[in-house]
Tab-separated table of C-alpha atoms in Angstrom:
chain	number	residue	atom	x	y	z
A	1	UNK	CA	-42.565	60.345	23.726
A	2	UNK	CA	-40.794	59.252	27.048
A	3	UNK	CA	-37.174	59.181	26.846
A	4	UNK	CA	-34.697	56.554	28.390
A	5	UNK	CA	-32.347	59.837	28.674
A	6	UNK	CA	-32.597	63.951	28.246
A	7	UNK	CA	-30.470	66.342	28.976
A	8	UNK	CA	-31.365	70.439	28.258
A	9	UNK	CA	-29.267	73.337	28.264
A	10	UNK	CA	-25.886	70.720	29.454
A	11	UNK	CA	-23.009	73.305	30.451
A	12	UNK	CA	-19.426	72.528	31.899
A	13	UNK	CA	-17.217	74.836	31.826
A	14	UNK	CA	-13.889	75.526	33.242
A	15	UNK	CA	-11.562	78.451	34.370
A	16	UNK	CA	-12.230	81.941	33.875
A	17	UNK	CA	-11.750	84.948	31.876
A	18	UNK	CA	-9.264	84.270	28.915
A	19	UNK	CA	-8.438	80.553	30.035
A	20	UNK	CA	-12.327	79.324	30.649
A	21	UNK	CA	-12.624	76.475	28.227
A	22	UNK	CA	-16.335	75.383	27.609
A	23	UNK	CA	-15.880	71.596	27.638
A	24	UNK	CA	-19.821	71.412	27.408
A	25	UNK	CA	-21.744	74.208	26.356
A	26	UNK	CA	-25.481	74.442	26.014
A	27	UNK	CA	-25.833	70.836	25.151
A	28	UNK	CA	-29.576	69.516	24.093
A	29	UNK	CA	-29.760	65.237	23.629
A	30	UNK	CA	-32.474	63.188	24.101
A	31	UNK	CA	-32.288	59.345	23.197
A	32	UNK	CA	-35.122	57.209	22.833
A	33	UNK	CA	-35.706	53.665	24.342
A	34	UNK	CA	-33.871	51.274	22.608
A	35	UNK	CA	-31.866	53.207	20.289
A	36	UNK	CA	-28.235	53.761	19.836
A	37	UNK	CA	-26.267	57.070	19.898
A	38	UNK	CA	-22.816	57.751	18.634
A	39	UNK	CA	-20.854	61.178	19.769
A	40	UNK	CA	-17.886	61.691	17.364
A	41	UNK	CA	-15.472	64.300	17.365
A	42	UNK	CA	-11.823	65.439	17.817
A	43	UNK	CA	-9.921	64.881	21.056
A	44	UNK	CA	-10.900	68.384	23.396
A	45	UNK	CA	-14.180	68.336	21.623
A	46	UNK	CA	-15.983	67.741	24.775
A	47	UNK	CA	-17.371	63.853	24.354
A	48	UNK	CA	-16.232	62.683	27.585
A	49	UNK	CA	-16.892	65.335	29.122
A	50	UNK	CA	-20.414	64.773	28.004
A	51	UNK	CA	-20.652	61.323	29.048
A	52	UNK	CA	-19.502	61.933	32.778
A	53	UNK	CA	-22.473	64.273	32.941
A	54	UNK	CA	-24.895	62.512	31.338
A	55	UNK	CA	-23.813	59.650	33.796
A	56	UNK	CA	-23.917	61.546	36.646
A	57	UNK	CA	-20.362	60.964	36.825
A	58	UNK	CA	-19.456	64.830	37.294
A	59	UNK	CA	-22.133	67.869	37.702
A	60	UNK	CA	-22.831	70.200	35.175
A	61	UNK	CA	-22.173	74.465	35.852
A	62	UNK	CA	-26.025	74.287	34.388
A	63	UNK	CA	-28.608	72.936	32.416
A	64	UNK	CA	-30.385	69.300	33.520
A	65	UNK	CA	-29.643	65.479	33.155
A	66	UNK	CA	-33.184	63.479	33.225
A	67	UNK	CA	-32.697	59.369	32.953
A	68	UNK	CA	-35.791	57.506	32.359
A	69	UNK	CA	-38.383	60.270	33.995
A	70	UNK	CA	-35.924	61.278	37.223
A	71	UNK	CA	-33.593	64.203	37.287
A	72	UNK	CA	-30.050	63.115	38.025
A	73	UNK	CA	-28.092	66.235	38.398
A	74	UNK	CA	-29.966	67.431	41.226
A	75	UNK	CA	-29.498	64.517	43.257
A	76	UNK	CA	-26.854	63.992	46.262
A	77	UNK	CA	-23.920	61.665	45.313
A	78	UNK	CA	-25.332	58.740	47.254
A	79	UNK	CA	-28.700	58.813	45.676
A	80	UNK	CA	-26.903	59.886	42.178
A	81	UNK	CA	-24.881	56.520	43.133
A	82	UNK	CA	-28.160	54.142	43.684
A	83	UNK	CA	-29.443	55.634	40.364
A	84	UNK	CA	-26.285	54.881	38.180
A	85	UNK	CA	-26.043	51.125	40.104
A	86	UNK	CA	-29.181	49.911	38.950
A	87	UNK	CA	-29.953	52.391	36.027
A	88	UNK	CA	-26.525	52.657	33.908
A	89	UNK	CA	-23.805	50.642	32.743
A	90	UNK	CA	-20.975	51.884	32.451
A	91	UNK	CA	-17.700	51.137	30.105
A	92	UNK	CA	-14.350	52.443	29.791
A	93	UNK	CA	-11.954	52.750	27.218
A	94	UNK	CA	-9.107	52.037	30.174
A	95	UNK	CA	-11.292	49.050	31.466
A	96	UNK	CA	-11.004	49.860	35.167
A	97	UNK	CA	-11.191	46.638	36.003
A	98	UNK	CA	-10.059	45.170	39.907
A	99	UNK	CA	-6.593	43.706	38.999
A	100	UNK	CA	-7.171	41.572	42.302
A	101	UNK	CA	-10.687	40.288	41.774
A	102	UNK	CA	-10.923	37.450	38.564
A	103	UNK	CA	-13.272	37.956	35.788
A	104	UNK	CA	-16.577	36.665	37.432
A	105	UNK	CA	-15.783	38.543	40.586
A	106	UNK	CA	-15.486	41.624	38.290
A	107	UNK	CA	-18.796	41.187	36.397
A	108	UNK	CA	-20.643	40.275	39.946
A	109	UNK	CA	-19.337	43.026	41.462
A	110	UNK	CA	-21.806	45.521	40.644
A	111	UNK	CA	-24.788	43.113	41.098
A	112	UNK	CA	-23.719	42.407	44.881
A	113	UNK	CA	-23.670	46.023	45.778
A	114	UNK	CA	-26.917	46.392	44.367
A	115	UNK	CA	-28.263	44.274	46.847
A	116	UNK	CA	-28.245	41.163	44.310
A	117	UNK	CA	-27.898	37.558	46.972
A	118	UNK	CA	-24.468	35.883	46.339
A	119	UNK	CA	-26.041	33.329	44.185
A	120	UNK	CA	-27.897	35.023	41.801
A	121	UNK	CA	-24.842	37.584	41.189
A	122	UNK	CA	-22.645	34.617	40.244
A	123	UNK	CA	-24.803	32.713	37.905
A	124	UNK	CA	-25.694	36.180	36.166
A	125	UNK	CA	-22.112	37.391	35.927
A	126	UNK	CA	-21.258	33.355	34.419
A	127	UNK	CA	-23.985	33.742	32.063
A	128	UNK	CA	-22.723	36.710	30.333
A	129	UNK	CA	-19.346	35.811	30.230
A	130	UNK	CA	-20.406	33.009	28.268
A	131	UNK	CA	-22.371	34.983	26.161
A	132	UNK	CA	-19.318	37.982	25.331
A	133	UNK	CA	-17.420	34.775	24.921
A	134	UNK	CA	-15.371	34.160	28.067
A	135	UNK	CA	-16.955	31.318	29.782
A	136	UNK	CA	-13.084	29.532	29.828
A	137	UNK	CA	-11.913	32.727	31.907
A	138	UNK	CA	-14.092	33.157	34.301
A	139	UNK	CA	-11.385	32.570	36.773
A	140	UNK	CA	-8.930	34.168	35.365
A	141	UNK	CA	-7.310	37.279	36.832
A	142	UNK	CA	-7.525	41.182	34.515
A	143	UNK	CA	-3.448	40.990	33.815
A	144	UNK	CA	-3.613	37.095	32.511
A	145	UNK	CA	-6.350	38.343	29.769
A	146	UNK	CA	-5.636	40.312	26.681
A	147	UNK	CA	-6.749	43.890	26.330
A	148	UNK	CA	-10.257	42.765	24.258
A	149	UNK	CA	-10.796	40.179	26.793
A	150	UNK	CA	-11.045	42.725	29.468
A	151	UNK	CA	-13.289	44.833	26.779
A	152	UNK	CA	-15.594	41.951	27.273
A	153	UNK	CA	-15.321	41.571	30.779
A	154	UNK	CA	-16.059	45.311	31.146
A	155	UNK	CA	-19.171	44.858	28.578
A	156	UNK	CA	-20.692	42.011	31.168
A	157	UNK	CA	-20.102	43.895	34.368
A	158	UNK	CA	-22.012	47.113	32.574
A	159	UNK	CA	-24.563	44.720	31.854
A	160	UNK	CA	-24.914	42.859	35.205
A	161	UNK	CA	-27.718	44.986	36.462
A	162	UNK	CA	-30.043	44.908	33.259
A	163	UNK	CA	-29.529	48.766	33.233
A	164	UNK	CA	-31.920	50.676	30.993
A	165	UNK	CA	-28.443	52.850	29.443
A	166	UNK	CA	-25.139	51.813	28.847
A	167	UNK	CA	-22.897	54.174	28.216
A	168	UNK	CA	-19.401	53.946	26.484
A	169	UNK	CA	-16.241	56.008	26.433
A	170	UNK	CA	-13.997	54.782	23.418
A	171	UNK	CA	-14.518	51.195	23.951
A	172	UNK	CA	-12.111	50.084	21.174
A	173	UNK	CA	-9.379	53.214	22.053
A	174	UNK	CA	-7.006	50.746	23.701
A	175	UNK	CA	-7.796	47.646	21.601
A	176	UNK	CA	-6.017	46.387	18.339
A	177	UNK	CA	-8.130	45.520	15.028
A	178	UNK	CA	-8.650	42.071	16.057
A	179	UNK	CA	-9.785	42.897	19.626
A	180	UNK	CA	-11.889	45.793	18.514
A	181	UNK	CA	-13.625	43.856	15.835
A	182	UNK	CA	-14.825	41.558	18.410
A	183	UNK	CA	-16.017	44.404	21.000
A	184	UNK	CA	-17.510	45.808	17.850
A	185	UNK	CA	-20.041	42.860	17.540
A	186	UNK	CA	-21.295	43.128	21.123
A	187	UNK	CA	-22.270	46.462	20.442
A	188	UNK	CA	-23.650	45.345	17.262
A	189	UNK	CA	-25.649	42.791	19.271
A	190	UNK	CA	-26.767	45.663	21.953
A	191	UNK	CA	-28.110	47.506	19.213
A	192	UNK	CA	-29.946	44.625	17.649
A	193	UNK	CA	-31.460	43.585	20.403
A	194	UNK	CA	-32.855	47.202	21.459
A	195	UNK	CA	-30.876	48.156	24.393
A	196	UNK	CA	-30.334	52.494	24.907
A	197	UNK	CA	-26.553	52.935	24.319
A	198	UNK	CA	-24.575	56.008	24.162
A	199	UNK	CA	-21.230	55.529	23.080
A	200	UNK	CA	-18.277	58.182	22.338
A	201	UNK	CA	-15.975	56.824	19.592
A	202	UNK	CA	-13.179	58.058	17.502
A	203	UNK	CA	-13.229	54.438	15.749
A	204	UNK	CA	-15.704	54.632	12.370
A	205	UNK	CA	-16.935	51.123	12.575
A	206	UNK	CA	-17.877	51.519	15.658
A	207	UNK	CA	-19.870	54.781	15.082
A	208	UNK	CA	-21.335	52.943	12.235
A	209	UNK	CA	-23.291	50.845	14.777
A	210	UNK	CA	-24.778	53.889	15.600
A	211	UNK	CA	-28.735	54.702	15.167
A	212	UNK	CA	-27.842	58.366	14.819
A	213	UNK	CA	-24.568	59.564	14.654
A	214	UNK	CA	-24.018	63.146	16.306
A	215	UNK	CA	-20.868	65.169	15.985
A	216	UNK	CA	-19.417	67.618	18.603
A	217	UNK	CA	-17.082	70.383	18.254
A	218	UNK	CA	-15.351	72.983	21.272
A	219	UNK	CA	-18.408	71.393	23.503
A	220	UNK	CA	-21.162	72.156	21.283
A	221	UNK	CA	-23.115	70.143	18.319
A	222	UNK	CA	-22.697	70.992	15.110
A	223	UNK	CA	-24.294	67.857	13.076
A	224	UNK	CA	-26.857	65.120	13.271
A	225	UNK	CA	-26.570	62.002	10.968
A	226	UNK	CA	-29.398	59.693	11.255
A	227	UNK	CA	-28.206	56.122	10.312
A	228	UNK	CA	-29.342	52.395	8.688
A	229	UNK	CA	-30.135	49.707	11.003
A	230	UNK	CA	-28.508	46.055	10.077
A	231	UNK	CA	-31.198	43.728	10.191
A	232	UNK	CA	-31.175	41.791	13.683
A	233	UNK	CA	-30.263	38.559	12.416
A	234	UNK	CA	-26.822	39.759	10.575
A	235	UNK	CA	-24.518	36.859	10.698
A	236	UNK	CA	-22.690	39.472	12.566
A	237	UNK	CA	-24.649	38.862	15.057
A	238	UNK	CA	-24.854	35.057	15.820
A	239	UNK	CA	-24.670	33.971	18.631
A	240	UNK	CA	-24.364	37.128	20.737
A	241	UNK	CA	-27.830	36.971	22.158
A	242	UNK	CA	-27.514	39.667	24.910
């Protein structure tokens, strides 16, 4: 079987003698096209950690980071950058959205440094606003939305590029129940419709989207839980065709 993403032997580490901590240590993952990962675990467990490497977002002490048949780690940060453009999507438990740039300028963003014409970036970044829910604030500005609003915003943008793996740090951590029950459906929707996802969750429901659920502890894993799947039309689901 190909994978959509593989990593082998996955090592961060930091420090030295009694105060090295081994945020990642000796990590194996490999996730399949189309199906949905959840990392659980307690906070210094090593998820993020994880994540940034398996992004390409940091570089590992050791070990590799393969995405879709190419070997990120090894790559220079502008070619690691070209790869994570077009190949992953990114989101954020803090959002990191452009306070200054509105909500379609957000979700465009990404699709106009990829080399995406002017055009084409807007209509894509309007169409999946309307389809997290948002197409009455496109316009608007990060601090004039609510805190699941700007979820969604930061769902769309990770989308914008069609990337083959999204990958998501605590998506609901800064969100109350309402807020997080909507975010929770566009996941539900991702996974329904077959997209690779990664996410690192303390939140249950959210790890319940999960195809497998895997749980880390002092950088290592320690168990594998392999999942239901909702059926695809779950009224969950309506109307979230992503």
């Amino acid at each position: 079987m190909e994978y959509t993403l593989w990593a082998r032997g996955l090592r961060r580490h930091y420090g030295s003698g009694p105060s090295l901590v081994r945020a990642v240590d000796d990590v194996d993952l490999a996730v399949a096209p189309g199906e949905t990962v959840g990392i659980v675990g307690a906070s210094g467990s090593g998820k993020s950690t994880l994540l940034h490497l398996l992004g390409g977002l940091d570089r590992p002490d050791g070990g590799e980071v393969w995405l879709a048949g190419r070997r990120l780690d090894g790559l220079s940060e502008t070619a690691a950058a070209r790869v994570r453009r077009r190949g992953i999507g990114f989101v954020f438990q803090a959002f990191h959205l452009v306070d200054e740039l509105t909500a379609r300028e957000n979700v465009e963003l990404p699709a106009l440094l990829a080399g995406t014409s002017r055009r084409a970036a807007r209509r894509r970044a309007e169409d999946l606003l309307e389809r997290v829910g948002l197409a009455d604030r496109v316009g608007q500005l990060p601090g004039r939305l609510s805190g699941g609003q700007r979820q969604r915003v930061a769902v769309a943008r990770a989308l914008v590029n069609d990337p083959g793996l999204l990958l998501a740090d605590e998506p609901t951590g800064n969100l109350d129940s309402a807020a997080a029950t909507d975010v929770l459906r566009l996941f539900g929707a991702l996974r329904a419709e077959g997209r690779t996802v990664v996410i690192v969750t303390h939140d249950s429901r959210v790890a319940g989207t999960a195809d497998r659920l895997i749980t880390m502890r002092d950088g290592a894993f320690t168990d594998e839980t392999v999942l239901g799947r909702p059926a695809a039309g779950s009224a969950a689901l309506a109307g979230l065709d992503l």
